[in-house]
C-alpha positions as a printed NumPy array, in Angstrom:
array([[-227.959,  -37.006, -121.065],
       [-227.757,  -38.879, -117.795],
       [-229.18 ,  -37.582, -114.539],
       [-226.917,  -36.29 , -111.795],
       [-224.117,  -38.488, -110.587],
       [-225.148,  -41.281, -108.249],
       [-222.775,  -41.66 , -105.289],
       [-222.789,  -43.901, -102.249],
       [-220.422,  -45.221,  -99.638],
       [-219.887,  -48.72 ,  -98.327],
       [-218.362,  -49.425,  -94.933],
       [-217.79 ,  -53.149,  -94.354],
       [-217.662,  -52.644,  -90.566],
       [-221.208,  -51.255,  -90.67 ],
       [-222.705,  -53.151,  -93.602],
       [-221.051,  -56.578,  -93.207],
       [-219.542,  -56.692,  -89.717],
       [-219.143,  -60.472,  -89.614],
       [-217.185,  -60.502,  -92.885],
       [-215.087,  -57.545,  -91.694],
       [-214.25 ,  -59.319,  -88.419],
       [-213.375,  -62.501,  -90.317],
       [-211.143,  -60.49 ,  -92.662],
       [-209.428,  -58.781,  -89.735],
       [-208.857,  -62.108,  -87.973],
       [-207.458,  -63.586,  -91.176],
       [-205.182,  -60.569,  -91.699],
       [-203.915,  -60.825,  -88.132],
       [-203.281,  -64.573,  -88.364],
       [-201.55 ,  -64.474,  -91.725],
       [-199.709,  -61.301,  -90.687],
       [-198.267,  -63.125,  -87.687],
       [-197.144,  -65.977,  -89.929],
       [-195.527,  -63.52 ,  -92.362],
       [-193.804,  -61.675,  -89.5  ],
       [-192.345,  -64.927,  -88.197],
       [-190.807,  -65.914,  -91.536],
       [-187.038,  -66.102,  -91.707],
       [-186.928,  -63.593,  -94.537],
       [-185.39 ,  -60.126,  -94.799],
       [-187.536,  -57.285,  -93.48 ],
       [-188.347,  -55.828,  -96.946],
       [-189.728,  -59.217,  -98.038],
       [-191.911,  -59.485,  -94.94 ],
       [-193.149,  -55.905,  -95.361],
       [-193.953,  -56.567,  -99.031],
       [-195.874,  -59.713,  -98.17 ],
       [-197.755,  -57.857,  -95.446],
       [-198.748,  -55.096,  -97.859],
       [-199.866,  -57.661, -100.439],
       [-201.973,  -59.304,  -97.744],
       [-203.602,  -55.996,  -96.814],
       [-204.259,  -55.248, -100.463],
       [-205.946,  -58.606, -100.958],
       [-208.129,  -58.166,  -97.87 ],
       [-208.875,  -54.45 ,  -98.35 ],
       [-212.389,  -55.004,  -99.768],
       [-213.378,  -56.774,  -96.536],
       [-211.748,  -54.207,  -94.255],
       [-211.764,  -50.734,  -95.811],
       [-214.603,  -48.359,  -96.709],
       [-215.206,  -47.509, -100.354],
       [-216.939,  -44.675, -102.198],
       [-218.665,  -45.487, -105.468],
       [-219.913,  -43.187, -108.201],
       [-221.849,  -43.633, -111.429],
       [-221.904,  -40.6  , -113.713],
       [-221.969,  -39.625, -117.381],
       [-218.346,  -40.753, -117.836],
       [-218.673,  -44.246, -116.318],
       [-218.351,  -45.997, -112.969],
       [-215.79 ,  -45.361, -110.253],
       [-214.727,  -46.916, -106.964],
       [-212.424,  -45.117, -104.513],
       [-210.716,  -47.089, -101.786],
       [-207.631,  -46.94 ,  -99.592],
       [-205.301,  -47.88 , -102.453],
       [-206.644,  -45.397, -104.994],
       [-209.413,  -44.937, -107.506],
       [-210.511,  -47.356, -110.207],
       [-212.6  ,  -45.964, -113.071],
       [-214.245,  -47.787, -115.945],
       [-215.639,  -45.682, -118.812],
       [-218.984,  -46.685, -120.31 ],
       [-217.424,  -47.658, -123.636],
       [-215.217,  -50.185, -121.824],
       [-218.119,  -52.018, -120.171],
       [-220.194,  -54.805, -121.711],
       [-222.195,  -56.218, -118.796],
       [-223.52 ,  -55.422, -115.329],
       [-224.233,  -58.433, -113.167],
       [-226.081,  -58.085, -109.839],
       [-224.748,  -60.033, -106.855],
       [-226.235,  -60.47 , -103.378],
       [-224.453,  -57.449, -101.86 ],
       [-222.831,  -55.818, -104.896],
       [-222.952,  -55.247, -108.648],
       [-220.155,  -56.459, -110.916],
       [-219.466,  -54.397, -114.022],
       [-217.398,  -56.198, -116.601],
       [-215.64 ,  -55.522, -119.887],
       [-216.873,  -58.948, -121.07 ],
       [-220.311,  -59.65 , -122.524],
       [-220.373,  -63.118, -120.897],
       [-218.691,  -64.509, -117.769],
       [-214.948,  -64.749, -118.347],
       [-212.046,  -66.126, -116.339],
       [-210.374,  -62.695, -116.289],
       [-213.404,  -60.997, -114.744],
       [-212.006,  -61.014, -111.193],
       [-209.073,  -58.96 , -112.488],
       [-210.669,  -56.755, -115.136],
       [-214.166,  -56.325, -113.716],
       [-215.114,  -53.874, -110.996],
       [-217.212,  -54.832, -107.983],
       [-219.399,  -52.014, -106.677],
       [-220.441,  -52.957, -103.118],
       [-223.935,  -51.916, -102.051],
       [-224.698,  -50.76 ,  -98.498],
       [-227.29 ,  -52.676,  -96.488],
       [-229.464,  -49.591,  -95.949],
       [-231.331,  -48.7  ,  -99.133],
       [-229.757,  -51.538, -101.123],
       [-232.826,  -52.396, -103.206],
       [-233.561,  -48.788, -104.16 ],
       [-229.924,  -48.277, -105.119],
       [-229.918,  -51.531, -107.082],
       [-233.014,  -50.397, -109.014],
       [-231.468,  -47.005, -109.826],
       [-228.242,  -48.667, -110.951],
       [-230.161,  -51.105, -113.151],
       [-231.895,  -48.156, -114.805],
       [-228.607,  -46.351, -115.457],
       [-226.869,  -49.489, -116.688],
       [-229.789,  -50.227, -119.013],
       [-229.514,  -46.685, -120.426],
       [-225.929,  -47.565, -121.417],
       [-226.802,  -50.917, -122.945],
       [-225.643,  -53.103, -120.057]])
């Protein structure tokens, strides 16, 4: 049986302020271009929402959880959960951990994998605890 659930939050404005500012500037610039298009309002609104969805990881806080059922990430557009039996690999990144349904790197990983961002404060301790839990599940 696994230990208690491990939960943490990630706020890009606190943990990666330069990336958050760059994302906001990009959203504003592209948003202005989309607003100026000679398209019907619903098309412009749809494009704007797609833009926000694409840039959400750089702009919006997230809550992550690892428990006995799997891994979970909650953000502004909902919750994404991956059960342990659907995961084959955990790959550490500089500021995050990627959990993937593929045993080796795969071209679909950006769409099917789940990136769990790690906060700057306590990142190494959290990374070590995650590695231990992932190892317990064969990842």
